[in-house]
mmCIF file of C-alpha atoms and ligand atoms in Angstrom:
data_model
loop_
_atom_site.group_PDB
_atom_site.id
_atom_site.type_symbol
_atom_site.label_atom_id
_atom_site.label_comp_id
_atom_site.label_asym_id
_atom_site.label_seq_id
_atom_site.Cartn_x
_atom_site.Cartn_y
_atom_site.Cartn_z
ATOM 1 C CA UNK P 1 -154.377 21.441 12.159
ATOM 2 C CA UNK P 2 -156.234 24.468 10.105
ATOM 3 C CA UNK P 3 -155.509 25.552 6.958
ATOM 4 C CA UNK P 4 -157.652 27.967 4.963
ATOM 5 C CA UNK P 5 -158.858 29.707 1.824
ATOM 6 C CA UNK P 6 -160.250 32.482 0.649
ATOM 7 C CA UNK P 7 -162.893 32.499 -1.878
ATOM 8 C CA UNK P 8 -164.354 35.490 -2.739
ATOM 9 C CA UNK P 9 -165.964 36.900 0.487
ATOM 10 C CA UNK P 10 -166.072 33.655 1.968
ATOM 11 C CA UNK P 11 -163.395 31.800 3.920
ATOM 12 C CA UNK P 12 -162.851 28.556 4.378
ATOM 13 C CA UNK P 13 -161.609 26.897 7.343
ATOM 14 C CA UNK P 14 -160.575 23.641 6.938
ATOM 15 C CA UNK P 15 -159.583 21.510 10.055
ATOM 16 C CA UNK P 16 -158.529 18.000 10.885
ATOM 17 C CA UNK P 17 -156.182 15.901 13.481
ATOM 18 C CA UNK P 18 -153.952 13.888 11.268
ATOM 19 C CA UNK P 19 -152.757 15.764 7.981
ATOM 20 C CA UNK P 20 -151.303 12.987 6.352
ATOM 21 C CA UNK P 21 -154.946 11.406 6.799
ATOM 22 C CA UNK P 22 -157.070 10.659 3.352
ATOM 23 C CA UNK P 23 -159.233 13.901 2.447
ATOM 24 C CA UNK P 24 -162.159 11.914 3.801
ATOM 25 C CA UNK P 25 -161.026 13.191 6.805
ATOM 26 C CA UNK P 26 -161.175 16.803 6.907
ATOM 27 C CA UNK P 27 -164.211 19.036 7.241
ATOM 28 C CA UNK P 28 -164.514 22.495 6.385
ATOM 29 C CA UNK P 29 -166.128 25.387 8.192
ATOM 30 C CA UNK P 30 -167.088 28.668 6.491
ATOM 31 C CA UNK P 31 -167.016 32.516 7.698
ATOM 32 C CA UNK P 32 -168.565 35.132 5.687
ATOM 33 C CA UNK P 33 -169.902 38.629 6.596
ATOM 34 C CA UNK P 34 -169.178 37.363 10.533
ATOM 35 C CA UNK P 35 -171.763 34.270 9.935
ATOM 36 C CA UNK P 36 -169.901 30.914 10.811
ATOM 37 C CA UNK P 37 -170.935 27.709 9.487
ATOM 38 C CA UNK P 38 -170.264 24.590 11.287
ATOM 39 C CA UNK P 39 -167.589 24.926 13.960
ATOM 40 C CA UNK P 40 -165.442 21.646 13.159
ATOM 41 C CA UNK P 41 -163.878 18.785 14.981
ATOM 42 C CA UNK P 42 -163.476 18.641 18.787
ATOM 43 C CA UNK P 43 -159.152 17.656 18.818
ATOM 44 C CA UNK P 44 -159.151 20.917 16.958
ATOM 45 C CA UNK P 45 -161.425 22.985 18.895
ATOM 46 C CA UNK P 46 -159.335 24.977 20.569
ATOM 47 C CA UNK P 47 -157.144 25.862 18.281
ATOM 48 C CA UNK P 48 -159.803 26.925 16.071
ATOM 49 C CA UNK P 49 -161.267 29.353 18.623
ATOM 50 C CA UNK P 50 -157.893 31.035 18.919
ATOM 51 C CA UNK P 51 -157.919 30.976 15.007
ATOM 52 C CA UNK P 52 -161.048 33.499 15.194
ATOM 53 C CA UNK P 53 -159.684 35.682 17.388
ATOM 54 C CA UNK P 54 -159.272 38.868 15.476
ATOM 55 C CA UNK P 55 -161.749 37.566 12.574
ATOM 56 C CA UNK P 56 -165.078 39.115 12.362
ATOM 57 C CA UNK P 57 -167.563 36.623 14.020
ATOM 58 C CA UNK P 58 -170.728 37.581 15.221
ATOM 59 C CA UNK P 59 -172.957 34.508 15.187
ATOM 60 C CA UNK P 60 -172.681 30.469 14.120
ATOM 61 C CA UNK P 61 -174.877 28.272 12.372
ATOM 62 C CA UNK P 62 -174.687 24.079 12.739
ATOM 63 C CA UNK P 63 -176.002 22.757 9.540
ATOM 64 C CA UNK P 64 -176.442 19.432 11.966
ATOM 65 C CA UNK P 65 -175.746 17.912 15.147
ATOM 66 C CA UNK P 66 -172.437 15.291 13.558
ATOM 67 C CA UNK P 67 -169.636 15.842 15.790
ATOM 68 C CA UNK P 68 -167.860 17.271 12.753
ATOM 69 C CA UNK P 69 -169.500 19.951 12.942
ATOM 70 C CA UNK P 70 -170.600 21.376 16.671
ATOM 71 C CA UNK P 71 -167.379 20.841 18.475
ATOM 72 C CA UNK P 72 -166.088 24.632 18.821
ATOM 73 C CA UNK P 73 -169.797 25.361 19.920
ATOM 74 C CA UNK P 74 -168.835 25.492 23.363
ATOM 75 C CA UNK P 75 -165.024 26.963 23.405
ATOM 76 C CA UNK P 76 -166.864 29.849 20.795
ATOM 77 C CA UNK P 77 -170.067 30.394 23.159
ATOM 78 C CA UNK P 78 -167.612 30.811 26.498
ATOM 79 C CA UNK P 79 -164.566 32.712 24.625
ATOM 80 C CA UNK P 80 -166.880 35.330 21.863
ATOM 81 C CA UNK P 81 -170.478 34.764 23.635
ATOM 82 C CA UNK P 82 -171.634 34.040 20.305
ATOM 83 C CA UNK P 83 -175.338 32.914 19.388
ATOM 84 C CA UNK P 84 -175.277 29.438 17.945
ATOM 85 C CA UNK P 85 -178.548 28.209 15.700
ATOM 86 C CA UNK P 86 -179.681 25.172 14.529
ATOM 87 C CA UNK P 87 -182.320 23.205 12.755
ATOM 88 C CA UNK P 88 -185.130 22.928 15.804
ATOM 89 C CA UNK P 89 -184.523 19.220 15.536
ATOM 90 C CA UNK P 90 -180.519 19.446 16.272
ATOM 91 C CA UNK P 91 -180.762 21.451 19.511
ATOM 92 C CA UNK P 92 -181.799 18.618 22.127
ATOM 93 C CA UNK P 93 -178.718 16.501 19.950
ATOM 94 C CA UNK P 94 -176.609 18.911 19.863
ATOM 95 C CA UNK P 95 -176.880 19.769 23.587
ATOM 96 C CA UNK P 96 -176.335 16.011 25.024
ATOM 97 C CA UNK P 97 -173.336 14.115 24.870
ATOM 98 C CA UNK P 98 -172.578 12.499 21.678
ATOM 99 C CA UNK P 99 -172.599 8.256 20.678
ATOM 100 C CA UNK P 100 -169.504 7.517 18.856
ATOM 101 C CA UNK P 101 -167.633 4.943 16.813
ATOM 102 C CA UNK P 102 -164.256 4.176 18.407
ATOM 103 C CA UNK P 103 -162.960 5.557 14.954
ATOM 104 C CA UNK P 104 -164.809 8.642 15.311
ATOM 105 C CA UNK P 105 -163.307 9.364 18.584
ATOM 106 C CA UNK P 106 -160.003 9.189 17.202
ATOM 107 C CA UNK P 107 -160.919 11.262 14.021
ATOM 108 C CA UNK P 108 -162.872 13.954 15.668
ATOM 109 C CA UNK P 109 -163.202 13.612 18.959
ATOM 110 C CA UNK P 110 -166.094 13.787 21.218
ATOM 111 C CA UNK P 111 -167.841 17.212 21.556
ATOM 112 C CA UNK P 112 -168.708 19.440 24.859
ATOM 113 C CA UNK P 113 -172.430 19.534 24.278
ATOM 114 C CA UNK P 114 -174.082 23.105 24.153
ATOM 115 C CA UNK P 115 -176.903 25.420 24.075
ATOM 116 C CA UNK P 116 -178.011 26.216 20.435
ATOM 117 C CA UNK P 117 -181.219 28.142 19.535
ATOM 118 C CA UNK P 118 -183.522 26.671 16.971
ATOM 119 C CA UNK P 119 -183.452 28.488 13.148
ATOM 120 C CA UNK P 120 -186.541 30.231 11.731
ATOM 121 C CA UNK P 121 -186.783 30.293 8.007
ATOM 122 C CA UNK P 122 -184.064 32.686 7.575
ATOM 123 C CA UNK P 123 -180.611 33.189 8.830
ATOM 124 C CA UNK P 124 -179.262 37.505 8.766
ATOM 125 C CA UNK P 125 -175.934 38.750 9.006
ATOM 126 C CA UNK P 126 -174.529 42.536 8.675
ATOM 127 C CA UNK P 127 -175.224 42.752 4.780
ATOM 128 C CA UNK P 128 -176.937 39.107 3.720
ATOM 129 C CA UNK P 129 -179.813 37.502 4.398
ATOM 130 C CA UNK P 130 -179.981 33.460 4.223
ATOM 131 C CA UNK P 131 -182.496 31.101 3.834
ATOM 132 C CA UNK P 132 -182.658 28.196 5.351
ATOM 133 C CA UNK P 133 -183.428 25.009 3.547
ATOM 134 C CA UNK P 134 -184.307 21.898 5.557
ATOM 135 C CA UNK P 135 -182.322 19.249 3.712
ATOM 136 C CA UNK P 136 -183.162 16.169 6.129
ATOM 137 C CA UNK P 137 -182.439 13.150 3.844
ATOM 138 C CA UNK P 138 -178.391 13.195 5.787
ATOM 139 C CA UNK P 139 -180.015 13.867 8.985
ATOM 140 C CA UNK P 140 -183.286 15.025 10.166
ATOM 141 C CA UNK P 141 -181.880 18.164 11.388
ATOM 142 C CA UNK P 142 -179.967 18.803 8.438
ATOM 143 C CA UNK P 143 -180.289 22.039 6.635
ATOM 144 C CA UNK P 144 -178.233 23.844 3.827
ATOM 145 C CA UNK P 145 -177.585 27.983 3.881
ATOM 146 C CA UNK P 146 -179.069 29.833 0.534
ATOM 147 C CA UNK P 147 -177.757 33.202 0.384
ATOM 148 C CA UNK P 148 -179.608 34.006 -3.193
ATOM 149 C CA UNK P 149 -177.766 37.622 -4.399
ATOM 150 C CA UNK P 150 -174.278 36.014 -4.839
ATOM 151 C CA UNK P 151 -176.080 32.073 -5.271
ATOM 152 C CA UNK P 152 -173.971 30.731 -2.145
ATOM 153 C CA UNK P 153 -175.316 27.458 -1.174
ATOM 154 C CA UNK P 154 -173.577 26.035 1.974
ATOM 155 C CA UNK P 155 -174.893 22.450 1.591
ATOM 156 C CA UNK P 156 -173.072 20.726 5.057
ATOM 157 C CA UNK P 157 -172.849 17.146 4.132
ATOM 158 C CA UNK P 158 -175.455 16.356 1.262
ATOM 159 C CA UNK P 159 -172.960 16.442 -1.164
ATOM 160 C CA UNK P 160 -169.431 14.629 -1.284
ATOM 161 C CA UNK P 161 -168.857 13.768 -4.569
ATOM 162 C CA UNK P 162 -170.878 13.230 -8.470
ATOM 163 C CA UNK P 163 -170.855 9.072 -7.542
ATOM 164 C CA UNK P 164 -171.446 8.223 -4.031
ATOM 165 C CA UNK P 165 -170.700 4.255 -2.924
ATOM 166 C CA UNK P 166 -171.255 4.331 0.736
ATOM 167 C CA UNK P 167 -173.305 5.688 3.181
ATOM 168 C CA UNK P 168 -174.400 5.592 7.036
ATOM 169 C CA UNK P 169 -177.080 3.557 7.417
ATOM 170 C CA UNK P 170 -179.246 6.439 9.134
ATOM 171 C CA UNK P 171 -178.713 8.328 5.445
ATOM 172 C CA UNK P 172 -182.005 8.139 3.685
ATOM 173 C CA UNK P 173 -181.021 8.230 0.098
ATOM 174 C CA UNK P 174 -184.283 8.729 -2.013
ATOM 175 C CA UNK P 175 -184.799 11.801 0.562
ATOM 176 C CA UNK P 176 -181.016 12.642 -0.247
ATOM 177 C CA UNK P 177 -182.063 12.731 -3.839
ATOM 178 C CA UNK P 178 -184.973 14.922 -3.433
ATOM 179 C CA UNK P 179 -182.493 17.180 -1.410
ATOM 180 C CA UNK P 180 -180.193 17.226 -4.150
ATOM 181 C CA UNK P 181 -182.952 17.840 -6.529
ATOM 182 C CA UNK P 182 -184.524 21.140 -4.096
ATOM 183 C CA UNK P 183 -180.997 22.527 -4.226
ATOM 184 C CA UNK P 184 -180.208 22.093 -7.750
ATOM 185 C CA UNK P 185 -183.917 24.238 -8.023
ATOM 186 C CA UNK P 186 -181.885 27.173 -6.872
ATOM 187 C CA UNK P 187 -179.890 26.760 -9.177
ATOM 188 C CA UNK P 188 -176.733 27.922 -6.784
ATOM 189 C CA UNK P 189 -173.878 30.093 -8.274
ATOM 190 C CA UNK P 190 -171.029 28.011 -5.753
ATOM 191 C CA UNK P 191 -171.359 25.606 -3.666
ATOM 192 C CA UNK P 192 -169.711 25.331 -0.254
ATOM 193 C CA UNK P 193 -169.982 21.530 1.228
ATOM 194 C CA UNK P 194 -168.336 20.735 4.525
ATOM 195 C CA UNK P 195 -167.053 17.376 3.546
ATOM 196 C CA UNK P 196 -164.941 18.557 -0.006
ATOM 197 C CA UNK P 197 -163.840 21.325 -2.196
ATOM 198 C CA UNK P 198 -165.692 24.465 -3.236
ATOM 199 C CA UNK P 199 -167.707 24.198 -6.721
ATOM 200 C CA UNK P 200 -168.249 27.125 -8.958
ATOM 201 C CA UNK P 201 -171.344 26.619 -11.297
ATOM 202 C CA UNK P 202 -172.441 23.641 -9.660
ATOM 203 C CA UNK P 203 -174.992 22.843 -12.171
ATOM 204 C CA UNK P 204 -173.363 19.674 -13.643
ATOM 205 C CA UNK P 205 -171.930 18.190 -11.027
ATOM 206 C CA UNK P 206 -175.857 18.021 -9.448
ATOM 207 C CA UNK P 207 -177.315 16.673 -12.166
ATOM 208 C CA UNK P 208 -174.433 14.031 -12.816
ATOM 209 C CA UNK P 209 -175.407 13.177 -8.933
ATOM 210 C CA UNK P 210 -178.961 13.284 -9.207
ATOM 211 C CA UNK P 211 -178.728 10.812 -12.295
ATOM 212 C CA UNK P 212 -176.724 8.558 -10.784
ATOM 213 C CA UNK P 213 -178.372 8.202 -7.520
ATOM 214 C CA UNK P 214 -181.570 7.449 -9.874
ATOM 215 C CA UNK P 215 -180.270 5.357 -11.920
ATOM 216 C CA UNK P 216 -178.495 3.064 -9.097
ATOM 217 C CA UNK P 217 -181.907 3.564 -6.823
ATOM 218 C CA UNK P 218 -183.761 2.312 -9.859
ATOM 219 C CA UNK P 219 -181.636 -0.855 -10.063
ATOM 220 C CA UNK P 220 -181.683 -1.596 -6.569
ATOM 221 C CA UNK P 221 -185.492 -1.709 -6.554
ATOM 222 C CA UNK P 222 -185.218 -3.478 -9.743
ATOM 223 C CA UNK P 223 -182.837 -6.257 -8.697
ATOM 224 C CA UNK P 224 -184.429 -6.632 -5.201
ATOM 225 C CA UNK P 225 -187.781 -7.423 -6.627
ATOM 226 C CA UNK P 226 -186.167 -10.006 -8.581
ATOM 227 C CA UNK P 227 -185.850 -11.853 -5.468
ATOM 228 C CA UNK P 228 -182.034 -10.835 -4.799
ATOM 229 C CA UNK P 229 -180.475 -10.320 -1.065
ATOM 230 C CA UNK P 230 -179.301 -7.138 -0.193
ATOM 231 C CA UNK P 231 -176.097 -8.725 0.068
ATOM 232 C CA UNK P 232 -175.823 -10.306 -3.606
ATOM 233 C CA UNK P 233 -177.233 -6.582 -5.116
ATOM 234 C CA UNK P 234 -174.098 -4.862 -3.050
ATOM 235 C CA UNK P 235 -171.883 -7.715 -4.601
ATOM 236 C CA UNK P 236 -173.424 -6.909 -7.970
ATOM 237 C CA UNK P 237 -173.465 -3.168 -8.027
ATOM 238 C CA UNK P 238 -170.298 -2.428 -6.095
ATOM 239 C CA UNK P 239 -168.107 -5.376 -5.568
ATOM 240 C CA UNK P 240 -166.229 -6.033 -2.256
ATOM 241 C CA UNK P 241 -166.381 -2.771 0.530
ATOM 242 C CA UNK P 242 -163.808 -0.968 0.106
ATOM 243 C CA UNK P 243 -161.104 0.696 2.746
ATOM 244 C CA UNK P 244 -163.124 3.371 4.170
ATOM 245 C CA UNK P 245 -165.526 0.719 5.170
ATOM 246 C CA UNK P 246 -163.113 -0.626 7.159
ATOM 247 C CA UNK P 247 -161.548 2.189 8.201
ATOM 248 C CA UNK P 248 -165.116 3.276 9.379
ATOM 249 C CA UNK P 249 -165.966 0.599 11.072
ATOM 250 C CA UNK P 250 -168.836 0.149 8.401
ATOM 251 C CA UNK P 251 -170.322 2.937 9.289
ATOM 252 C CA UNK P 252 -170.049 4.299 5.971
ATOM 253 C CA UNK P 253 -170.356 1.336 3.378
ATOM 254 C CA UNK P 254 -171.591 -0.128 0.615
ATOM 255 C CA UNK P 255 -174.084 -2.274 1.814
ATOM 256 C CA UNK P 256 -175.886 0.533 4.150
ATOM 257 C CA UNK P 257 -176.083 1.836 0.374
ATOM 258 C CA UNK P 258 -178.301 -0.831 -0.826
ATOM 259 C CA UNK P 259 -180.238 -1.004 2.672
ATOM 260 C CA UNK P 260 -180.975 3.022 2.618
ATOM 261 C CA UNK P 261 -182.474 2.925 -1.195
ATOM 262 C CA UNK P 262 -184.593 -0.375 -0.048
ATOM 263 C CA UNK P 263 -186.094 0.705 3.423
ATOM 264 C CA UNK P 264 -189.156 1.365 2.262
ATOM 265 C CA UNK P 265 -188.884 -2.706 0.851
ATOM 266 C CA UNK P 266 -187.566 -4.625 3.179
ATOM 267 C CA UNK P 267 -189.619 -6.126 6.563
ATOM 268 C CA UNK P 268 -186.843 -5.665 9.585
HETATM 269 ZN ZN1 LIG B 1 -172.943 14.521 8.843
#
């Protein structure tokens, strides 16, 4: 299913499988000035090809190699002949077959793999110019669009919401945090994220983000080298996991939360 919005110049294409699923589970592409970001889910992939049919498209950009957002790469290449880009550290991802969670596959589905070119430092379409600003602390590959004359910052999946509880376990999130803090240095005008809705004058919401994430990093550290488990400071700080935990398949939990903020700590 798609459903979109417009938002000034920019539109927003929101897909997912299951509507009556939890928001969680929708991801949004954008299209502006015939530059598309992210190309969605694979069960949708068709469907959103068709959807661009007789929109202005002229090149792509994957702001990483999650299967949320390549899986019209291949149906857009073959159908429009489009030019896909990507961080230089997504294309040999993005071009092999993807590892799933059984969940994921349901969710999403599992993406054709493709041919992307690698991004430079900057990203051009008919009338903008955007820079490209590696954000690896999600993924190594991970980078967020900064179109500066209207302060549009596509951001992908650094940010979900102002208080965070879980995370994958590949998410580094003191690296996340200095993301966070890079973007918020740009001071962006609107922010586009793939994951949730659009938000004008960003400016609070970062810093209420970049607090917390501080804050609960600090304690972490702090409770840790009081001689406390990683499982006891999750039990502390957040309590029992909660549904999308399980509905993840702990991908995404708390726990992977307390892990991420103490890598550089514990001895695996
Ligand atoms: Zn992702």
């Amino acid at each position: 299913m798609i459903s979109t919005a417009q938002y000034g110049e920019v539109l927003q294409i929101r897909v997912c499988r299951y509507p009556d699923f939890p928001s969680a589970m929708w991801v949004c592409s954008y299209l502006v000035d015939g530059l598309l970001i992210d190309t969605g889910i694979a069960h949708t992939a068709k469907e959103f090809t068709a959807f661009l049919k007789d929109k202005y498209l002229k090149k792509a950009v994957n702001t990483h190699f999650h299967e949320d957002h390549v899986s019209a790469n291949k149906f857009l290449q073959d159908e429009y002949g489009i030019e896909i880009f990507a961080h230089p550290l997504s294309v040999n991802k993005i071009n092999k077959p993807a590892t799933l969670y059984p969940y994921q596959e349901v969710v999403w589905g599992y993406p054709v793999p493709s041919e992307v070119k690698p991004l430079g430092s900057y990203i051009y379409s008919e009338n903008y110019s955007f820079e490209v600003i590696p954000t690896p602390g999600h993924d190594l590959g991970h980078i967020c669009l900064f179109e500066k004359s209207h302060g549009w910052l596509f951001s992908g999946d650094l940010y979900i919401n102002t208080k965070p509880k879980v995370c994958r376990l590949s998410d580094d999130m003191w690296q996340i945090l200095a993301d966070l803090e890079n973007i918020r240095s740009l001071n962006p005008q609107v922010l586009f994220p793939a994951p949730t809705h659009v938000v004008y004058e960003p400016a609070a919401k970062l810093d209420e983000l970049i607090a917390y994430l501080e804050e609960l990093g600090e304690e972490i550290v702090d409770l840790h080298q009081k001689g406390k488990s990683v499982e006891r400071i999750k039990e502390e700080i957040f309590g029992p996991e909660d549904m999308f935990a399980q509905m993840t398949q702990q991908q995404f939990s708390s726990l992977n939360m307390i892990k991420s903020f103490l890598k550089n700590h514990l001895v695996s």
